[in-house]
mmCIF file of C-alpha atoms in Angstrom:
data_model
loop_
_atom_site.group_PDB
_atom_site.id
_atom_site.type_symbol
_atom_site.label_atom_id
_atom_site.label_comp_id
_atom_site.label_asym_id
_atom_site.label_seq_id
_atom_site.Cartn_x
_atom_site.Cartn_y
_atom_site.Cartn_z
ATOM 1 C CA MET A 1430 8.728 -4.757 -46.934
ATOM 2 C CA LYS A 1431 11.340 -3.742 -44.368
ATOM 3 C CA THR A 1432 11.503 -6.262 -40.743
ATOM 4 C CA LEU A 1433 13.587 -6.255 -38.805
ATOM 5 C CA VAL A 1434 15.106 -9.839 -37.689
ATOM 6 C CA CYS A 1435 16.642 -11.133 -34.782
ATOM 7 C CA THR A 1436 19.205 -12.920 -36.477
ATOM 8 C CA THR A 1437 21.526 -14.488 -33.208
ATOM 9 C CA PRO A 1438 21.526 -13.436 -29.981
ATOM 10 C CA GLY A 1439 23.240 -10.282 -29.854
ATOM 11 C CA THR A 1440 22.219 -9.501 -33.885
ATOM 12 C CA PHE A 1441 19.715 -7.736 -35.242
ATOM 13 C CA GLU A 1442 18.847 -7.864 -38.918
ATOM 14 C CA TYR A 1443 16.883 -5.106 -41.368
ATOM 15 C CA GLN A 1444 16.253 -7.544 -44.136
ATOM 16 C CA ASP A 1445 13.267 -7.629 -46.949
ATOM 17 C CA ALA A 1446 10.955 -9.803 -47.405
ATOM 18 C CA GLU A 1447 7.873 -10.534 -48.928
ATOM 19 C CA THR A 1448 4.043 -8.181 -47.959
ATOM 20 C CA PRO A 1449 2.117 -11.189 -46.935
ATOM 21 C CA GLN A 1450 -0.944 -11.514 -48.380
ATOM 22 C CA LEU A 1451 -4.774 -12.014 -47.612
ATOM 23 C CA SER A 1452 -6.025 -16.060 -46.862
ATOM 24 C CA ALA A 1453 -8.461 -17.955 -45.417
ATOM 25 C CA GLY A 1454 -9.081 -17.544 -41.846
ATOM 26 C CA GLU A 1455 -6.235 -14.370 -41.871
ATOM 27 C CA SER A 1456 -6.085 -10.543 -42.028
ATOM 28 C CA ILE A 1457 -3.258 -8.494 -42.964
ATOM 29 C CA LEU A 1458 -1.927 -5.410 -40.367
ATOM 30 C CA LYS A 1459 -0.400 -2.549 -41.141
ATOM 31 C CA ILE A 1460 2.446 -2.595 -37.576
ATOM 32 C CA LYS A 1461 1.477 1.130 -36.193
ATOM 33 C CA ARG A 1462 3.332 0.743 -32.520
ATOM 34 C CA VAL A 1463 5.059 -2.276 -30.742
ATOM 35 C CA GLY A 1464 5.704 -2.208 -27.650
ATOM 36 C CA ILE A 1465 9.357 -3.875 -26.207
ATOM 37 C CA CYS A 1466 8.783 -6.290 -23.281
ATOM 38 C CA GLY A 1467 11.338 -8.445 -21.280
ATOM 39 C CA THR A 1468 10.594 -11.592 -23.487
ATOM 40 C CA ASP A 1469 11.956 -9.919 -26.328
ATOM 41 C CA LEU A 1470 14.804 -9.020 -23.993
ATOM 42 C CA HIS A 1471 15.908 -12.016 -22.669
ATOM 43 C CA ALA A 1472 15.844 -13.162 -26.786
ATOM 44 C CA PHE A 1473 18.208 -10.853 -27.496
ATOM 45 C CA THR A 1474 20.290 -12.051 -24.890
ATOM 46 C CA GLY A 1475 19.710 -15.496 -25.902
ATOM 47 C CA THR A 1476 18.358 -16.053 -22.797
ATOM 48 C CA GLN A 1477 14.653 -16.471 -23.011
ATOM 49 C CA PRO A 1478 13.668 -20.747 -23.172
ATOM 50 C CA PHE A 1479 10.731 -21.060 -25.728
ATOM 51 C CA PHE A 1480 12.738 -18.894 -28.095
ATOM 52 C CA ASN A 1481 14.831 -20.144 -31.737
ATOM 53 C CA TYR A 1482 16.414 -18.282 -33.840
ATOM 54 C CA PRO A 1483 16.363 -16.594 -36.324
ATOM 55 C CA ARG A 1484 13.397 -14.621 -35.354
ATOM 56 C CA ARG A 1485 11.515 -11.377 -35.609
ATOM 57 C CA LEU A 1486 10.521 -10.705 -32.586
ATOM 58 C CA GLY A 1487 6.601 -8.417 -31.146
ATOM 59 C CA HIS A 1488 4.118 -9.515 -29.693
ATOM 60 C CA GLU A 1489 3.109 -5.947 -28.320
ATOM 61 C CA LEU A 1490 1.509 -4.280 -30.778
ATOM 62 C CA ALA A 1491 -1.342 -1.928 -32.347
ATOM 63 C CA ALA A 1492 -2.194 -2.398 -36.072
ATOM 64 C CA GLU A 1493 -4.016 -1.038 -38.841
ATOM 65 C CA ILE A 1494 -6.269 -3.614 -41.076
ATOM 66 C CA ILE A 1495 -5.607 -3.246 -44.093
ATOM 67 C CA GLU A 1496 -7.253 -7.037 -45.297
ATOM 68 C CA THR A 1497 -9.586 -9.113 -43.379
ATOM 69 C CA ASP A 1498 -12.677 -11.645 -43.871
ATOM 70 C CA ASP A 1499 -13.439 -11.036 -40.829
ATOM 71 C CA LYS A 1500 -16.733 -8.593 -41.217
ATOM 72 C CA SER A 1501 -18.160 -7.344 -37.083
ATOM 73 C CA PHE A 1502 -14.042 -5.388 -38.464
ATOM 74 C CA GLY A 1503 -13.495 -3.326 -40.473
ATOM 75 C CA LYS A 1504 -10.681 -1.519 -42.969
ATOM 76 C CA GLY A 1505 -8.918 0.916 -41.752
ATOM 77 C CA GLU A 1506 -9.945 -0.645 -37.766
ATOM 78 C CA ALA A 1507 -7.598 0.438 -34.922
ATOM 79 C CA VAL A 1508 -7.138 -3.156 -33.039
ATOM 80 C CA THR A 1509 -4.668 -5.248 -31.577
ATOM 81 C CA ILE A 1510 -4.365 -8.708 -30.753
ATOM 82 C CA ILE A 1511 -3.333 -11.810 -28.626
ATOM 83 C CA PRO A 1512 -0.185 -13.410 -30.254
ATOM 84 C CA TYR A 1513 -0.794 -17.087 -28.449
ATOM 85 C CA PHE A 1514 -1.878 -19.002 -31.349
ATOM 86 C CA TYR A 1515 -3.719 -21.747 -30.612
ATOM 87 C CA CYS A 1516 -4.823 -25.315 -31.759
ATOM 88 C CA GLY A 1517 -8.702 -25.349 -30.461
ATOM 89 C CA LYS A 1518 -8.974 -28.868 -30.307
ATOM 90 C CA CYS A 1519 -5.863 -29.403 -27.798
ATOM 91 C CA ILE A 1520 -7.368 -30.797 -23.120
ATOM 92 C CA ALA A 1521 -6.262 -26.766 -23.028
ATOM 93 C CA CYS A 1522 -8.381 -25.700 -25.946
ATOM 94 C CA ARG A 1523 -10.791 -28.161 -24.991
ATOM 95 C CA ASN A 1524 -11.292 -26.208 -21.751
ATOM 96 C CA GLY A 1525 -11.755 -23.192 -22.415
ATOM 97 C CA LYS A 1526 -7.544 -22.285 -21.634
ATOM 98 C CA GLU A 1527 -5.668 -21.301 -25.197
ATOM 99 C CA ASN A 1528 -3.484 -19.798 -23.449
ATOM 100 C CA CYS A 1529 -1.610 -22.548 -23.064
ATOM 101 C CA CYS A 1530 -2.542 -24.491 -25.957
ATOM 102 C CA THR A 1531 0.008 -27.581 -26.273
ATOM 103 C CA SER A 1532 0.589 -27.082 -29.442
ATOM 104 C CA ILE A 1533 0.464 -22.688 -29.431
ATOM 105 C CA ASN A 1534 2.831 -20.603 -31.483
ATOM 106 C CA VAL A 1535 3.442 -17.327 -29.112
ATOM 107 C CA CYS A 1536 3.507 -14.291 -32.366
ATOM 108 C CA GLY A 1537 7.121 -13.470 -31.756
ATOM 109 C CA VAL A 1538 7.763 -15.940 -30.005
ATOM 110 C CA HIS A 1539 7.770 -19.828 -31.679
ATOM 111 C CA ILE A 1540 6.769 -17.849 -34.850
ATOM 112 C CA ASP A 1541 7.921 -14.264 -37.134
ATOM 113 C CA GLY A 1542 6.359 -11.442 -35.040
ATOM 114 C CA ALA A 1543 5.222 -7.406 -35.389
ATOM 115 C CA MET A 1544 8.843 -6.159 -36.102
ATOM 116 C CA ALA A 1545 8.136 -5.644 -40.238
ATOM 117 C CA GLU A 1546 5.202 -3.059 -41.981
ATOM 118 C CA TYR A 1547 2.787 -5.202 -42.523
ATOM 119 C CA ILE A 1548 1.730 -9.112 -41.025
ATOM 120 C CA SER A 1549 -0.684 -11.579 -41.449
ATOM 121 C CA VAL A 1550 -2.946 -13.095 -38.222
ATOM 122 C CA PRO A 1551 -5.703 -15.470 -37.840
ATOM 123 C CA THR A 1552 -8.322 -13.131 -37.261
ATOM 124 C CA TYR A 1553 -9.612 -15.229 -34.398
ATOM 125 C CA SER A 1554 -6.743 -12.716 -32.811
ATOM 126 C CA LEU A 1555 -8.092 -9.750 -33.521
ATOM 127 C CA VAL A 1556 -9.337 -7.055 -30.612
ATOM 128 C CA HIS A 1557 -11.032 -3.804 -31.531
ATOM 129 C CA GLY A 1558 -9.084 -0.983 -30.853
ATOM 130 C CA GLU A 1559 -12.049 0.774 -28.503
ATOM 131 C CA GLY A 1560 -11.641 4.614 -29.314
ATOM 132 C CA LEU A 1561 -7.824 3.638 -27.242
ATOM 133 C CA SER A 1562 -4.896 5.701 -28.615
ATOM 134 C CA PHE A 1563 -1.926 3.152 -30.527
ATOM 135 C CA GLU A 1564 0.412 3.539 -27.910
ATOM 136 C CA GLU A 1565 -2.690 2.236 -26.217
ATOM 137 C CA LEU A 1566 -3.533 -0.329 -27.366
ATOM 138 C CA ALA A 1567 0.468 -1.739 -27.522
ATOM 139 C CA LEU A 1568 0.417 -1.643 -23.917
ATOM 140 C CA VAL A 1569 -2.871 -3.928 -23.386
ATOM 141 C CA GLU A 1570 -1.354 -7.235 -23.716
ATOM 142 C CA PRO A 1571 1.087 -6.925 -20.741
ATOM 143 C CA LEU A 1572 -1.519 -5.719 -19.119
ATOM 144 C CA ALA A 1573 -3.370 -8.112 -20.003
ATOM 145 C CA ILE A 1574 -0.637 -11.190 -18.494
ATOM 146 C CA GLY A 1575 -0.663 -9.376 -15.038
ATOM 147 C CA ALA A 1576 -4.386 -9.730 -14.378
ATOM 148 C CA HIS A 1577 -4.498 -12.250 -15.853
ATOM 149 C CA GLY A 1578 -2.014 -13.577 -13.037
ATOM 150 C CA VAL A 1579 -4.080 -11.204 -10.700
ATOM 151 C CA ARG A 1580 -7.205 -13.465 -12.260
ATOM 152 C CA ARG A 1581 -5.596 -16.586 -11.173
ATOM 153 C CA ALA A 1582 -4.197 -15.792 -7.696
ATOM 154 C CA GLY A 1583 -7.878 -14.952 -7.024
ATOM 155 C CA VAL A 1584 -6.824 -11.905 -4.952
ATOM 156 C CA SER A 1585 -9.882 -9.904 -2.526
ATOM 157 C CA LYS A 1586 -10.711 -7.348 -1.129
ATOM 158 C CA ASP A 1587 -7.658 -5.582 1.214
ATOM 159 C CA GLU A 1588 -5.949 -9.252 1.877
ATOM 160 C CA PHE A 1589 -2.090 -8.128 1.483
ATOM 161 C CA VAL A 1590 0.023 -8.295 -1.963
ATOM 162 C CA LEU A 1591 3.090 -8.798 -2.896
ATOM 163 C CA VAL A 1592 4.583 -8.534 -6.200
ATOM 164 C CA LEU A 1593 8.282 -9.498 -6.855
ATOM 165 C CA GLY A 1594 9.496 -6.883 -10.058
ATOM 166 C CA ALA A 1595 8.121 -3.861 -10.485
ATOM 167 C CA GLY A 1596 9.227 -3.867 -14.764
ATOM 168 C CA PRO A 1597 5.965 -2.932 -16.560
ATOM 169 C CA ILE A 1598 5.380 -7.172 -16.161
ATOM 170 C CA GLY A 1599 5.426 -6.086 -12.203
ATOM 171 C CA LEU A 1600 3.365 -2.795 -12.833
ATOM 172 C CA GLY A 1601 0.465 -4.129 -14.451
ATOM 173 C CA ILE A 1602 0.237 -7.135 -12.315
ATOM 174 C CA MET A 1603 0.626 -4.045 -9.046
ATOM 175 C CA GLU A 1604 -2.356 -2.283 -10.534
ATOM 176 C CA PHE A 1605 -4.941 -5.380 -11.419
ATOM 177 C CA ALA A 1606 -3.881 -6.574 -7.975
ATOM 178 C CA ARG A 1607 -5.447 -2.815 -7.015
ATOM 179 C CA ILE A 1608 -8.287 -2.601 -8.891
ATOM 180 C CA ALA A 1609 -9.181 -6.356 -6.740
ATOM 181 C CA GLY A 1610 -8.793 -4.503 -3.680
ATOM 182 C CA GLY A 1611 -5.341 -5.539 -2.729
ATOM 183 C CA LYS A 1612 -3.009 -3.902 -0.522
ATOM 184 C CA VAL A 1613 0.239 -4.433 -3.205
ATOM 185 C CA ILE A 1614 3.013 -4.507 -2.415
ATOM 186 C CA ALA A 1615 6.104 -3.863 -4.143
ATOM 187 C CA LEU A 1616 10.231 -5.271 -4.309
ATOM 188 C CA ASP A 1617 12.419 -3.860 -6.498
ATOM 189 C CA ILE A 1618 15.901 -3.711 -6.087
ATOM 190 C CA ASN A 1619 16.437 -0.723 -8.120
ATOM 191 C CA ASP A 1620 14.734 2.094 -6.030
ATOM 192 C CA ASP A 1621 13.653 4.552 -9.787
ATOM 193 C CA ARG A 1622 10.877 1.283 -10.386
ATOM 194 C CA LEU A 1623 9.855 2.077 -6.480
ATOM 195 C CA ASN A 1624 9.560 5.285 -6.585
ATOM 196 C CA PHE A 1625 7.793 5.025 -10.346
ATOM 197 C CA CYS A 1626 5.433 2.769 -8.408
ATOM 198 C CA LYS A 1627 4.995 5.533 -5.681
ATOM 199 C CA GLU A 1628 5.018 7.950 -7.703
ATOM 200 C CA LYS A 1629 3.029 6.644 -10.930
ATOM 201 C CA LEU A 1630 0.629 3.960 -9.107
ATOM 202 C CA ASP A 1631 0.407 4.958 -5.679
ATOM 203 C CA ILE A 1632 1.730 1.919 -4.317
ATOM 204 C CA GLU A 1633 1.965 2.601 -0.409
ATOM 205 C CA TYR A 1634 4.812 -0.010 0.443
ATOM 206 C CA THR A 1635 8.217 -0.652 -1.380
ATOM 207 C CA ILE A 1636 10.258 -2.631 0.242
ATOM 208 C CA ASN A 1637 14.430 -3.045 -1.541
ATOM 209 C CA PRO A 1638 15.150 -6.538 -0.535
ATOM 210 C CA THR A 1639 19.420 -4.921 -0.415
ATOM 211 C CA LYS A 1640 18.750 -2.392 1.656
ATOM 212 C CA GLU A 1641 16.495 -4.110 4.173
ATOM 213 C CA ASN A 1642 15.572 -6.607 6.440
ATOM 214 C CA VAL A 1643 12.443 -8.734 3.633
ATOM 215 C CA THR A 1644 10.781 -10.606 6.400
ATOM 216 C CA GLU A 1645 10.859 -7.840 8.792
ATOM 217 C CA VAL A 1646 9.152 -5.086 6.898
ATOM 218 C CA LEU A 1647 6.986 -7.811 5.365
ATOM 219 C CA GLN A 1648 5.371 -8.913 9.542
ATOM 220 C CA GLN A 1649 5.239 -5.124 10.224
ATOM 221 C CA ILE A 1650 3.493 -4.240 7.165
ATOM 222 C CA THR A 1651 0.362 -7.248 7.726
ATOM 223 C CA ASN A 1652 1.000 -7.018 11.641
ATOM 224 C CA ASN A 1653 2.574 -10.490 11.330
ATOM 225 C CA ASP A 1654 0.275 -12.119 9.124
ATOM 226 C CA MET A 1655 2.952 -12.221 6.139
ATOM 227 C CA PRO A 1656 1.298 -11.328 2.024
ATOM 228 C CA THR A 1657 -1.477 -13.770 1.281
ATOM 229 C CA VAL A 1658 -0.703 -13.717 -1.995
ATOM 230 C CA ILE A 1659 2.932 -13.543 -3.554
ATOM 231 C CA ILE A 1660 3.169 -13.406 -7.641
ATOM 232 C CA ASP A 1661 6.384 -13.036 -8.932
ATOM 233 C CA ALA A 1662 7.170 -10.164 -12.725
ATOM 234 C CA THR A 1663 11.255 -11.040 -11.971
ATOM 235 C CA GLY A 1664 11.935 -14.476 -14.039
ATOM 236 C CA ASN A 1665 14.203 -14.336 -11.277
ATOM 237 C CA GLN A 1666 15.666 -17.770 -9.745
ATOM 238 C CA LYS A 1667 16.989 -16.189 -6.717
ATOM 239 C CA ALA A 1668 13.831 -14.473 -6.481
ATOM 240 C CA ILE A 1669 11.210 -16.560 -6.975
ATOM 241 C CA ASN A 1670 12.766 -19.425 -4.226
ATOM 242 C CA GLY A 1671 13.480 -17.076 -2.042
ATOM 243 C CA ALA A 1672 10.392 -15.301 -1.615
ATOM 244 C CA PHE A 1673 8.781 -19.297 -0.114
ATOM 245 C CA GLN A 1674 9.545 -17.998 3.719
ATOM 246 C CA TYR A 1675 7.091 -14.881 2.747
ATOM 247 C CA LEU A 1676 4.043 -16.462 2.318
ATOM 248 C CA ALA A 1677 2.051 -16.640 4.347
ATOM 249 C CA HIS A 1678 -0.349 -20.222 6.119
ATOM 250 C CA GLY A 1679 -2.739 -20.512 4.238
ATOM 251 C CA GLY A 1680 -1.263 -18.444 0.711
ATOM 252 C CA ARG A 1681 -1.340 -18.784 -2.252
ATOM 253 C CA TYR A 1682 2.110 -18.099 -4.975
ATOM 254 C CA VAL A 1683 2.140 -17.055 -8.304
ATOM 255 C CA LEU A 1684 4.830 -17.196 -11.341
ATOM 256 C CA VAL A 1685 4.093 -15.342 -13.618
ATOM 257 C CA GLY A 1686 7.989 -14.238 -14.796
ATOM 258 C CA LEU A 1687 10.094 -17.533 -15.735
ATOM 259 C CA GLN A 1688 12.988 -19.267 -15.921
ATOM 260 C CA LYS A 1689 15.395 -21.607 -17.058
ATOM 261 C CA GLY A 1690 16.607 -23.135 -13.775
ATOM 262 C CA GLU A 1691 14.884 -25.262 -11.454
ATOM 263 C CA ILE A 1692 12.471 -24.177 -8.600
ATOM 264 C CA SER A 1693 13.759 -25.259 -4.853
ATOM 265 C CA PHE A 1694 11.691 -24.628 -1.183
ATOM 266 C CA ILE A 1695 12.153 -25.894 1.795
ATOM 267 C CA HIS A 1696 9.124 -28.681 1.617
ATOM 268 C CA PRO A 1697 7.804 -28.781 5.756
ATOM 269 C CA GLU A 1698 7.837 -24.765 4.421
ATOM 270 C CA PHE A 1699 5.888 -25.691 2.268
ATOM 271 C CA HIS A 1700 3.504 -28.598 3.562
ATOM 272 C CA LYS A 1701 2.889 -26.424 6.854
ATOM 273 C CA ARG A 1702 1.481 -23.163 4.911
ATOM 274 C CA GLU A 1703 -1.165 -25.459 2.636
ATOM 275 C CA SER A 1704 0.639 -23.600 -0.167
ATOM 276 C CA THR A 1705 -0.635 -23.578 -3.341
ATOM 277 C CA LEU A 1706 1.827 -22.788 -6.212
ATOM 278 C CA MET A 1707 0.669 -22.290 -10.154
ATOM 279 C CA SER A 1708 1.940 -21.335 -13.124
ATOM 280 C CA SER A 1709 0.222 -17.939 -14.240
ATOM 281 C CA ARG A 1710 0.766 -18.055 -18.542
ATOM 282 C CA ASN A 1711 0.404 -15.438 -21.224
ATOM 283 C CA ALA A 1712 -4.249 -14.734 -20.507
ATOM 284 C CA ASN A 1713 -7.609 -15.150 -22.170
ATOM 285 C CA ARG A 1714 -9.584 -13.623 -24.050
ATOM 286 C CA VAL A 1715 -11.542 -12.025 -20.619
ATOM 287 C CA ASP A 1716 -8.543 -10.659 -19.507
ATOM 288 C CA PHE A 1717 -7.905 -8.981 -23.141
ATOM 289 C CA GLU A 1718 -11.500 -7.288 -22.034
ATOM 290 C CA HIS A 1719 -10.766 -6.269 -18.437
ATOM 291 C CA VAL A 1720 -7.807 -4.433 -19.430
ATOM 292 C CA ILE A 1721 -8.995 -1.929 -22.129
ATOM 293 C CA ASP A 1722 -12.605 -2.215 -20.022
ATOM 294 C CA SER A 1723 -10.496 -0.282 -17.619
ATOM 295 C CA MET A 1724 -8.288 1.395 -19.632
ATOM 296 C CA LYS A 1725 -11.509 3.422 -20.919
ATOM 297 C CA LYS A 1726 -13.056 4.422 -17.267
ATOM 298 C CA GLY A 1727 -9.180 5.675 -16.300
ATOM 299 C CA LEU A 1728 -8.645 2.623 -13.804
ATOM 300 C CA VAL A 1729 -4.965 2.110 -15.356
ATOM 301 C CA LYS A 1730 -3.005 4.965 -17.075
ATOM 302 C CA PRO A 1731 -0.728 2.519 -18.183
ATOM 303 C CA THR A 1732 1.027 5.221 -21.032
ATOM 304 C CA THR A 1733 2.825 6.541 -17.972
ATOM 305 C CA TYR A 1734 5.066 3.470 -18.373
ATOM 306 C CA ILE A 1735 6.153 4.289 -21.213
ATOM 307 C CA THR A 1736 10.488 6.329 -20.332
ATOM 308 C CA HIS A 1737 11.771 5.407 -24.483
ATOM 309 C CA THR A 1738 10.007 5.944 -27.986
ATOM 310 C CA VAL A 1739 11.830 5.098 -31.101
ATOM 311 C CA GLY A 1740 10.963 5.523 -34.894
ATOM 312 C CA PHE A 1741 11.558 1.258 -36.359
ATOM 313 C CA ASP A 1742 14.091 2.210 -38.861
ATOM 314 C CA GLU A 1743 16.029 2.716 -34.997
ATOM 315 C CA VAL A 1744 15.894 0.048 -33.633
ATOM 316 C CA LYS A 1745 18.733 -2.102 -34.793
ATOM 317 C CA ASP A 1746 21.476 1.124 -33.216
ATOM 318 C CA GLU A 1747 19.219 1.608 -29.549
ATOM 319 C CA PHE A 1748 17.965 -2.262 -28.312
ATOM 320 C CA GLU A 1749 21.200 -3.065 -26.623
ATOM 321 C CA SER A 1750 20.851 0.443 -24.640
ATOM 322 C CA TRP A 1751 17.567 -1.264 -23.295
ATOM 323 C CA LEU A 1752 19.593 -3.987 -21.309
ATOM 324 C CA ASP A 1753 20.912 -0.950 -19.351
ATOM 325 C CA PRO A 1754 19.684 -0.245 -15.860
ATOM 326 C CA LYS A 1755 20.545 3.216 -15.516
ATOM 327 C CA ASN A 1756 18.829 3.665 -18.977
ATOM 328 C CA GLY A 1757 16.335 3.551 -16.570
ATOM 329 C CA VAL A 1758 13.950 2.103 -19.211
ATOM 330 C CA ILE A 1759 10.202 1.449 -17.935
ATOM 331 C CA LYS A 1760 8.840 0.453 -21.480
ATOM 332 C CA ALA A 1761 10.541 1.024 -24.644
ATOM 333 C CA MET A 1762 7.545 2.227 -27.273
ATOM 334 C CA ILE A 1763 8.739 1.520 -31.432
ATOM 335 C CA ASN A 1764 7.000 3.705 -33.193
ATOM 336 C CA PHE A 1765 5.884 2.772 -37.225
ATOM 337 C CA ASP A 1766 4.267 6.360 -38.212
#
């Protein structure tokens, strides 16, 4: 079968590999769609902290089942997967937090992913397609990341939620914060993405920190209360550290974005707010189910995020262009048909 391997930062190579064979506890999938996310882009540029080379990327996927040992799934069924493969034995797994297993293997990050014609995955990772299109199924995982972050934050009705970053993960956070009843404020340095938030997601409040005084705008929006929830989806050290000052007293700050450096804040300012700081890693099956249910109900329409579509044979030549903000990429999708 044909595969695409990131051999070193900045370099892709198409390679031949053996087609996977069925083994106990595994299922063989034919890949139909793969979405590209920030993790893939960071891996290509060499800035992803949990990454080794060479590696086959791809964890946002839609596929057809070729073979499986699970009778609840049928041959030819459209599926996606929960791409966080876990041990089932560690303290996290025993407490129902397989998303942060101590020996986790994320498909396309720690182990080879879906940039291939076929892939073998643990059968427990399969998720029924529920009649969704391949494009929709390939978007379930990034939306689940956002849904998990919102669930971690415990967003409640009518509270102000400041979302840092209007990339695909940030957009998903906004969607599920809105579904939870929050009043969403989008912050990004890219006016095109902020306009997308307004036009496609009906986000009422947007802020560009390069053009506006963020504190003053937030005070105006929140009647001087400031946001009770801040969720970072930038993975940018400066943005993460700078946002502590925007948090309301008693507020919660959730880090979905990931960067390699240190988090830094003024302790008295953090302490006097009795702030809560937490990370949000991956997602759980309940988040995937929430996303699929929301899609089926029309509460979220993520195919509007897809701005670029290419065939599998074109990825090597096109991938680097997706890093350039001038190209307006929100979500790139690879079509294997």
